[in-house]
CSV table of C-alpha atoms and ligand atoms in Angstrom, one decimal:
chain,number,residue,atom,x,y,z
L,71,MET,CA,-22.9,-5.7,10.8
L,72,PRO,CA,-23.2,-7.2,7.3
L,73,ALA,CA,-26.9,-7.6,6.3
L,74,PHE,CA,-26.2,-11.5,5.7
L,75,GLU,CA,-25.3,-14.3,7.9
L,76,MET,CA,-21.6,-15.5,7.8
L,77,SER,CA,-20.5,-18.8,7.4
L,78,ASP,CA,-17.0,-20.5,8.0
L,79,ALA,CA,-15.3,-19.0,11.0
L,80,ASN,CA,-12.0,-19.4,9.3
L,81,PHE,CA,-12.6,-17.3,6.2
L,82,PRO,CA,-16.1,-15.7,7.0
L,83,VAL,CA,-18.1,-15.2,3.9
L,84,ASP,CA,-21.7,-14.2,3.7
L,85,SER,CA,-24.7,-16.0,1.7
L,86,GLU,CA,-23.9,-13.7,-1.2
L,87,GLY,CA,-20.2,-14.7,-1.3
L,88,ARG,CA,-18.8,-11.4,-0.2
L,89,THR,CA,-15.9,-11.6,2.1
L,90,TYR,CA,-16.5,-10.1,5.8
L,91,HIS,CA,-14.6,-6.9,5.9
L,92,VAL,CA,-14.2,-5.7,2.4
L,93,GLU,CA,-17.3,-7.1,1.0
L,94,CYS,CA,-15.9,-8.2,-2.4
L,95,ARG,CA,-17.0,-11.3,-4.3
L,96,ARG,CA,-15.9,-13.0,-7.4
L,97,GLY,CA,-16.1,-10.7,-10.4
L,98,ASP,CA,-16.0,-7.3,-8.4
L,99,ILE,CA,-12.0,-7.2,-8.3
L,100,ALA,CA,-10.0,-7.1,-11.5
L,101,ASN,CA,-6.6,-8.5,-11.4
L,102,ARG,CA,-4.9,-5.2,-11.8
L,103,VAL,CA,-5.4,-3.3,-8.5
L,104,VAL,CA,-4.4,0.0,-7.2
L,105,THR,CA,-4.9,0.5,-3.4
L,106,VAL,CA,-4.8,3.9,-1.7
L,107,GLY,CA,-5.7,5.0,1.9
L,108,ASP,CA,-7.8,8.0,1.3
L,109,PRO,CA,-11.3,7.3,-0.4
L,110,GLN,CA,-11.1,11.1,-1.8
L,111,ARG,CA,-7.8,9.7,-3.7
L,112,ALA,CA,-9.9,6.7,-4.6
L,113,ARG,CA,-12.3,8.8,-6.3
L,114,LEU,CA,-9.9,11.2,-7.9
L,115,LEU,CA,-8.2,8.4,-9.6
L,116,ALA,CA,-11.6,6.8,-11.0
L,117,LYS,CA,-12.2,10.0,-12.8
L,118,LYS,CA,-9.7,8.6,-15.5
L,119,PHE,CA,-11.8,5.4,-15.9
L,120,ASP,CA,-13.5,5.6,-19.3
L,121,GLN,CA,-16.2,3.7,-17.6
L,122,ILE,CA,-17.0,2.4,-14.1
L,123,VAL,CA,-18.5,-1.0,-13.9
L,124,PHE,CA,-18.7,-1.5,-10.1
L,125,GLU,CA,-18.6,0.2,-7.0
L,126,ARG,CA,-19.2,-0.7,-3.3
L,127,GLN,CA,-18.5,0.8,-0.1
L,128,SER,CA,-18.0,-1.8,2.7
L,129,HIS,CA,-19.6,-1.6,6.3
L,130,ARG,CA,-15.8,-1.7,7.6
L,131,GLY,CA,-14.7,1.4,5.4
L,132,PHE,CA,-13.3,-0.1,2.2
L,133,LEU,CA,-14.2,1.5,-1.0
L,134,ILE,CA,-14.1,-0.6,-4.1
L,135,ILE,CA,-14.4,1.1,-7.5
L,136,THR,CA,-13.8,-0.9,-10.5
L,137,GLY,CA,-13.8,0.5,-14.0
L,138,ILE,CA,-12.3,0.3,-17.4
L,139,TYR,CA,-9.1,2.2,-18.7
L,140,LYS,CA,-7.9,1.5,-22.2
L,141,GLN,CA,-10.1,-1.5,-22.6
L,142,THR,CA,-8.7,-3.0,-19.3
L,143,PRO,CA,-10.2,-3.7,-16.0
L,144,ILE,CA,-8.6,-1.9,-12.9
L,145,THR,CA,-9.8,-1.9,-9.4
L,146,ILE,CA,-9.2,0.7,-6.9
L,147,VAL,CA,-9.6,-0.1,-3.5
L,148,SER,CA,-9.4,2.6,-0.6
L,149,ILE,CA,-8.5,0.8,2.5
L,150,GLY,CA,-8.0,3.3,5.3
L,151,MET,CA,-4.6,3.2,7.3
L,152,GLY,CA,-2.4,0.5,8.8
L,153,LEU,CA,-1.1,-2.9,8.7
L,154,SER,CA,-4.3,-4.7,9.5
L,155,MET,CA,-6.3,-3.1,6.8
L,156,MET,CA,-3.8,-3.7,4.4
L,157,ASP,CA,-4.0,-7.3,5.4
L,158,PHE,CA,-7.7,-7.6,5.0
L,159,PHE,CA,-7.4,-5.9,1.4
L,160,VAL,CA,-4.6,-8.3,0.2
L,161,ARG,CA,-6.2,-11.5,1.8
L,162,GLU,CA,-9.9,-10.9,0.7
L,163,THR,CA,-9.2,-9.6,-2.7
L,164,ARG,CA,-7.0,-12.6,-3.4
L,165,ALA,CA,-9.6,-15.0,-2.3
L,166,VAL,CA,-12.1,-13.7,-4.9
L,167,VAL,CA,-9.8,-13.3,-7.8
L,168,ASP,CA,-8.6,-16.2,-10.2
L,169,GLY,CA,-5.1,-15.8,-11.8
L,170,PRO,CA,-2.2,-13.7,-10.9
L,171,MET,CA,-2.7,-10.2,-9.4
L,172,CYS,CA,-0.6,-7.1,-9.7
L,173,ILE,CA,-1.0,-4.6,-6.9
L,174,ILE,CA,0.2,-0.9,-6.5
L,175,ARG,CA,-0.2,1.1,-3.5
L,176,PHE,CA,-0.6,4.7,-4.4
L,177,GLY,CA,-0.1,6.3,-0.9
L,178,SER,CA,1.3,9.2,0.9
L,179,CYS,CA,4.7,9.2,3.0
L,180,GLY,CA,7.0,11.1,5.0
L,181,SER,CA,10.4,12.2,3.5
L,182,ILE,CA,13.7,11.3,5.3
L,183,CYS,CA,15.6,11.9,2.0
L,184,ASP,CA,16.0,15.2,-0.3
L,185,ALA,CA,12.3,14.8,-1.5
L,186,LYS,CA,9.9,17.5,-0.8
L,187,PRO,CA,6.1,17.8,-0.5
L,188,GLY,CA,4.8,17.0,-3.7
L,189,ASN,CA,7.6,14.8,-4.9
L,190,ILE,CA,7.0,10.9,-5.5
L,191,ILE,CA,9.0,8.2,-4.0
L,192,VAL,CA,8.9,4.8,-5.3
L,193,ALA,CA,9.5,2.2,-2.6
L,194,THR,CA,11.8,-0.2,-4.2
L,195,SER,CA,11.9,-2.4,-0.8
L,196,SER,CA,10.0,-1.9,2.4
L,197,TYR,CA,10.9,-2.9,6.0
L,198,GLY,CA,8.7,-3.0,9.3
L,199,ILE,CA,9.1,-0.8,12.3
L,200,MET,CA,7.5,-1.9,15.2
L,201,ARG,CA,7.3,-0.5,18.8
L,202,ASN,CA,8.9,-3.0,21.1
L,203,TYR,CA,6.1,-2.9,23.7
L,204,ASP,CA,8.1,-4.9,26.2
L,205,HIS,CA,11.0,-2.6,26.2
L,206,PHE,CA,8.6,0.2,27.6
L,207,THR,CA,6.7,-1.9,30.4
L,208,ASN,CA,8.8,-4.7,31.4
L,209,PRO,CA,12.0,-3.6,33.6
L,210,PHE,CA,13.8,-7.0,32.6
L,211,LYS,CA,13.2,-6.1,29.0
L,212,LYS,CA,14.8,-2.5,29.2
L,213,SER,CA,17.7,-3.5,27.7
L,214,GLU,CA,16.1,-4.5,24.4
L,215,PRO,CA,15.8,-1.7,21.8
L,216,PRO,CA,12.5,0.5,21.7
L,217,TYR,CA,11.8,-0.2,18.2
L,218,LEU,CA,12.1,-3.4,16.4
L,219,ILE,CA,13.4,-3.2,12.5
L,220,THR,CA,12.8,-5.8,10.2
L,221,ASP,CA,15.0,-6.9,7.2
L,222,ARG,CA,13.9,-5.4,4.0
L,223,VAL,CA,11.5,-7.2,1.5
L,224,GLN,CA,11.6,-6.3,-2.1
L,225,ALA,CA,9.2,-5.0,-4.4
L,226,ASP,CA,8.5,-6.5,-7.7
L,227,PRO,CA,11.5,-5.4,-9.9
L,228,VAL,CA,9.7,-5.2,-13.1
L,229,LEU,CA,6.4,-3.5,-12.2
L,230,THR,CA,8.8,-1.1,-9.8
L,231,SER,CA,11.0,-0.4,-12.8
L,232,THR,CA,8.1,0.5,-15.2
L,233,LEU,CA,6.3,2.3,-12.5
L,234,SER,CA,9.3,4.5,-11.8
L,235,GLN,CA,10.0,5.2,-15.6
L,236,LYS,CA,6.3,6.4,-16.5
L,237,LEU,CA,6.3,8.4,-13.2
L,238,LYS,CA,9.5,10.1,-14.6
L,239,ASP,CA,8.3,10.5,-18.0
L,240,SER,CA,5.0,12.2,-16.4
L,241,MET,CA,6.4,14.4,-14.0
L,242,GLY,CA,10.3,14.9,-14.7
L,243,LYS,CA,13.1,12.8,-13.4
L,244,SER,CA,13.9,15.4,-10.5
L,245,GLU,CA,10.5,14.8,-9.1
L,246,ILE,CA,10.8,11.0,-8.5
L,247,PHE,CA,13.2,9.5,-5.8
L,248,GLU,CA,13.4,5.7,-5.1
L,249,GLY,CA,14.8,3.8,-1.9
L,250,SER,CA,13.8,1.7,1.0
L,251,ASN,CA,10.5,2.6,2.7
L,252,GLY,CA,10.1,2.2,6.6
L,253,CYS,CA,6.6,1.0,7.1
L,254,ALA,CA,5.5,1.9,10.8
L,255,ASP,CA,3.0,0.6,13.2
L,256,SER,CA,2.1,4.1,14.1
L,257,PHE,CA,2.2,7.6,12.4
L,258,TYR,CA,3.6,9.1,15.7
L,259,GLY,CA,5.9,7.0,18.0
L,260,SER,CA,7.4,4.7,15.4
L,261,GLN,CA,7.9,7.1,12.8
L,262,GLY,CA,10.0,9.3,15.1
L,263,ARG,CA,7.4,12.0,16.1
L,264,LEU,CA,8.2,13.5,19.1
L,265,SER,CA,5.4,14.0,21.9
L,266,ALA,CA,5.5,15.5,25.6
L,267,ASN,CA,2.3,13.2,26.3
L,268,PHE,CA,4.1,9.8,26.0
L,269,ASN,CA,7.4,8.5,26.7
L,270,ASP,CA,8.3,7.2,23.3
L,271,GLU,CA,12.3,7.1,23.3
L,272,ASN,CA,12.4,7.7,19.7
L,273,GLU,CA,14.6,10.9,19.4
L,274,SER,CA,17.2,8.7,17.4
L,275,LEU,CA,15.1,6.6,15.8
L,276,ILE,CA,15.5,8.2,12.0
L,277,PRO,CA,19.1,8.2,12.4
L,278,ILE,CA,19.2,4.5,13.4
L,279,LEU,CA,17.0,3.6,10.4
L,280,LYS,CA,19.4,5.7,8.0
L,281,LYS,CA,22.4,3.9,9.5
L,282,LYS,CA,20.8,0.4,9.1
L,283,TYR,CA,19.5,1.3,5.6
L,284,SER,CA,21.8,3.9,3.7
L,285,ASP,CA,18.9,3.9,1.0
L,286,ALA,CA,16.2,4.9,3.5
L,287,VAL,CA,14.0,7.4,1.9
L,288,SER,CA,10.4,7.6,3.2
L,289,LEU,CA,8.2,6.5,6.2
L,290,GLU,CA,4.5,5.2,6.1
L,291,MET,CA,2.3,2.4,7.2
L,292,GLU,CA,1.4,-0.4,4.8
L,293,ALA,CA,3.9,-1.1,2.3
L,294,HIS,CA,5.7,-3.9,4.3
L,295,MET,CA,2.6,-5.6,4.8
L,296,LEU,CA,2.0,-5.3,1.0
L,297,TYR,CA,5.4,-6.6,-0.2
L,298,HIS,CA,5.5,-9.4,2.6
L,299,LEU,CA,2.0,-10.9,1.6
L,300,ALA,CA,3.1,-10.6,-2.1
L,301,SER,CA,6.3,-12.5,-1.3
L,302,VAL,CA,4.5,-15.3,0.5
L,303,SER,CA,1.7,-15.6,-1.8
L,304,THR,CA,1.2,-18.8,-3.5
L,305,ASN,CA,-0.8,-20.1,-6.4
L,306,PRO,CA,-2.5,-23.4,-4.9
L,307,THR,CA,-2.2,-25.3,-8.2
L,308,ASN,CA,1.4,-24.5,-9.3
L,309,GLY,CA,3.1,-23.1,-6.2
L,310,GLN,CA,4.2,-20.0,-7.7
L,311,GLN,CA,4.0,-16.3,-6.4
L,312,ASN,CA,0.6,-15.0,-7.1
L,313,ILE,CA,0.7,-11.6,-6.3
L,314,ARG,CA,3.5,-8.8,-7.6
L,315,ALA,CA,3.7,-5.7,-5.7
L,316,ALA,CA,5.0,-2.0,-6.2
L,317,CYS,CA,4.5,1.4,-4.4
L,318,ALA,CA,4.5,5.1,-5.4
L,319,LEU,CA,4.3,7.4,-2.5
L,320,ILE,CA,3.4,11.1,-2.6
L,321,VAL,CA,5.5,13.1,0.0
L,322,PHE,CA,3.3,14.7,2.2
L,323,ALA,CA,5.7,15.5,5.1
L,324,ASP,CA,9.4,16.5,4.7
L,325,ARG,CA,10.6,15.2,8.2
L,326,THR,CA,13.9,17.0,7.5
L,327,GLY,CA,12.8,20.5,6.7
L,328,ASN,CA,9.4,20.3,8.7
L,329,GLU,CA,7.1,21.0,5.8
L,330,PHE,CA,3.7,19.7,5.2
L,331,ILE,CA,2.1,19.2,1.8
L,332,THR,CA,-1.0,21.7,0.8
L,333,PRO,CA,-4.3,20.3,-0.4
L,334,GLU,CA,-3.7,21.6,-3.7
L,335,ALA,CA,-0.3,20.1,-4.3
L,336,SER,CA,-1.7,16.7,-3.1
L,337,GLN,CA,-4.5,16.8,-5.7
L,338,MET,CA,-2.1,17.9,-8.3
L,339,ALA,CA,0.3,15.0,-7.5
L,340,VAL,CA,-2.5,12.4,-7.7
L,341,GLU,CA,-3.5,14.0,-11.0
L,342,HIS,CA,0.0,13.8,-12.3
L,343,CYS,CA,0.5,10.0,-11.4
L,344,THR,CA,-2.8,8.5,-12.2
L,345,GLU,CA,-2.2,7.8,-15.7
L,346,ALA,CA,1.5,6.5,-14.9
L,347,ILE,CA,0.1,3.9,-12.6
L,348,PHE,CA,-3.0,2.6,-14.7
L,349,ASN,CA,-0.6,2.5,-17.7
L,350,THR,CA,2.0,0.4,-15.7
L,351,LEU,CA,-0.6,-2.0,-14.8
L,352,VAL,CA,-2.1,-2.2,-18.3
L,353,GLU,CA,1.2,-2.8,-19.8
L,354,GLU,CA,2.2,-5.6,-17.0
L,355,ARG,CA,2.5,-8.9,-18.3
L,356,PHE,CA,3.9,-12.3,-16.2
L,357,SER,CA,7.5,-12.8,-17.3
L,358,ASN,CA,7.8,-16.1,-15.5
L,359,ASN,CA,6.2,-18.1,-18.4
L,360,ASP,CA,2.9,-18.0,-16.9
L,361,LEU,CA,0.8,-18.3,-19.9
L,362,HIS,CA,-2.3,-15.9,-18.7
L,363,PRO,CA,-1.6,-12.5,-19.3
L,364,LEU,CA,-3.4,-10.5,-16.7
L,365,GLU,CA,-6.7,-10.7,-17.9
L,366,GLY,CA,-9.4,-8.7,-16.2
L,367,SER,CA,-11.8,-10.8,-14.2
L,368,VAL,CA,-14.6,-8.1,-14.4
S,75,R1P,C1,-1.4,8.5,7.8
S,75,R1P,O1,-1.5,9.8,7.5
S,75,R1P,C2,-1.4,7.6,6.3
S,75,R1P,O2,-0.9,8.0,5.3
S,75,R1P,C3,-0.2,7.2,4.6
S,75,R1P,C4,0.0,6.4,5.9
S,75,R1P,O3,0.7,5.1,5.3
S,75,R1P,C5,-1.1,6.1,6.4
S,75,R1P,O4,-1.9,5.3,6.0
S,75,R1P,O5,-0.8,6.5,3.3
S,75,R1P,P1,-2.2,6.7,2.8
S,75,R1P,O6,-2.0,8.3,2.4
S,75,R1P,O7,-2.1,6.1,1.7
S,75,R1P,O8,-3.1,6.5,3.9
S,76,URA,N1,2.3,9.3,6.0
S,76,URA,C1,2.9,8.7,7.0
S,76,URA,O1,2.6,7.5,7.5
S,76,URA,N2,3.6,9.4,7.5
S,76,URA,C2,3.8,10.8,6.9
S,76,URA,O2,4.7,11.5,7.7
S,76,URA,C3,3.1,11.2,6.1
S,76,URA,C4,2.0,10.2,5.4
């Protein structure tokens, strides 16, 4: 439990102004944010900061590291895994940052295209894949499909094209792939991994995804929530979208060739991508006549 009493059941904040799960308050988080799943990846990224100005580990497993890179504040937040963690992170950081935000997710994924372990996939859009629970347990709903697949939500086009170009400049064009990402509610059943222990009815899931979306390239577990929340984010004063988002995903699993990345290759990919991601954020400016450039709040 947090050390301080919470007030406001609608959006709990402690007596120091910190949010309930991420434990961030005004001044902790920059407008430019990189989010990762794994705290070790967060620490590896933070090595490229010129200076670290704030660090906090929350009781729910979020790690915040804010630092200065090329005189610009950037925050790295490690969130763990899954849709709810992305939801906590986006909503709670948004609540304590003034002005527009740019968020880049730097995650890992499974490849369902030609990308191999260690290659990078830039998710130009993401859709949700959810287990249709009733199909499995309600005999009257057996005719419904076992997995529900949403429409695609687009990444921010400007942020994505800068990110993709910088990654190509850093790693070589042949290492970078682009396309739509399937964001699943499990690493297993809803990513088409087969199991003898559960009746998942997912043997044809990956072909179904590829048929529905001809640009389907990857599977992971957070990007759709990030893109969805960015698309519905609203500046309360002018009604404009207030979060722009993009994703770069390191291929950990090749789902076609059945290969998995080595720890060394994963570390190398992080090292090769970090400056491209930071530089993308540093260079970003709002193009919609919003007069604030993305000033850091820290
Ligand atoms: C599963 O192993 C985790 O890895 C991927 C998935 O989205 C999921 O969170 O991303 P991260 O490496 O960012 O955690
Ligand atoms: N993360 C996922 O969610 N799936 C993979 O296959 C690899 C990483």
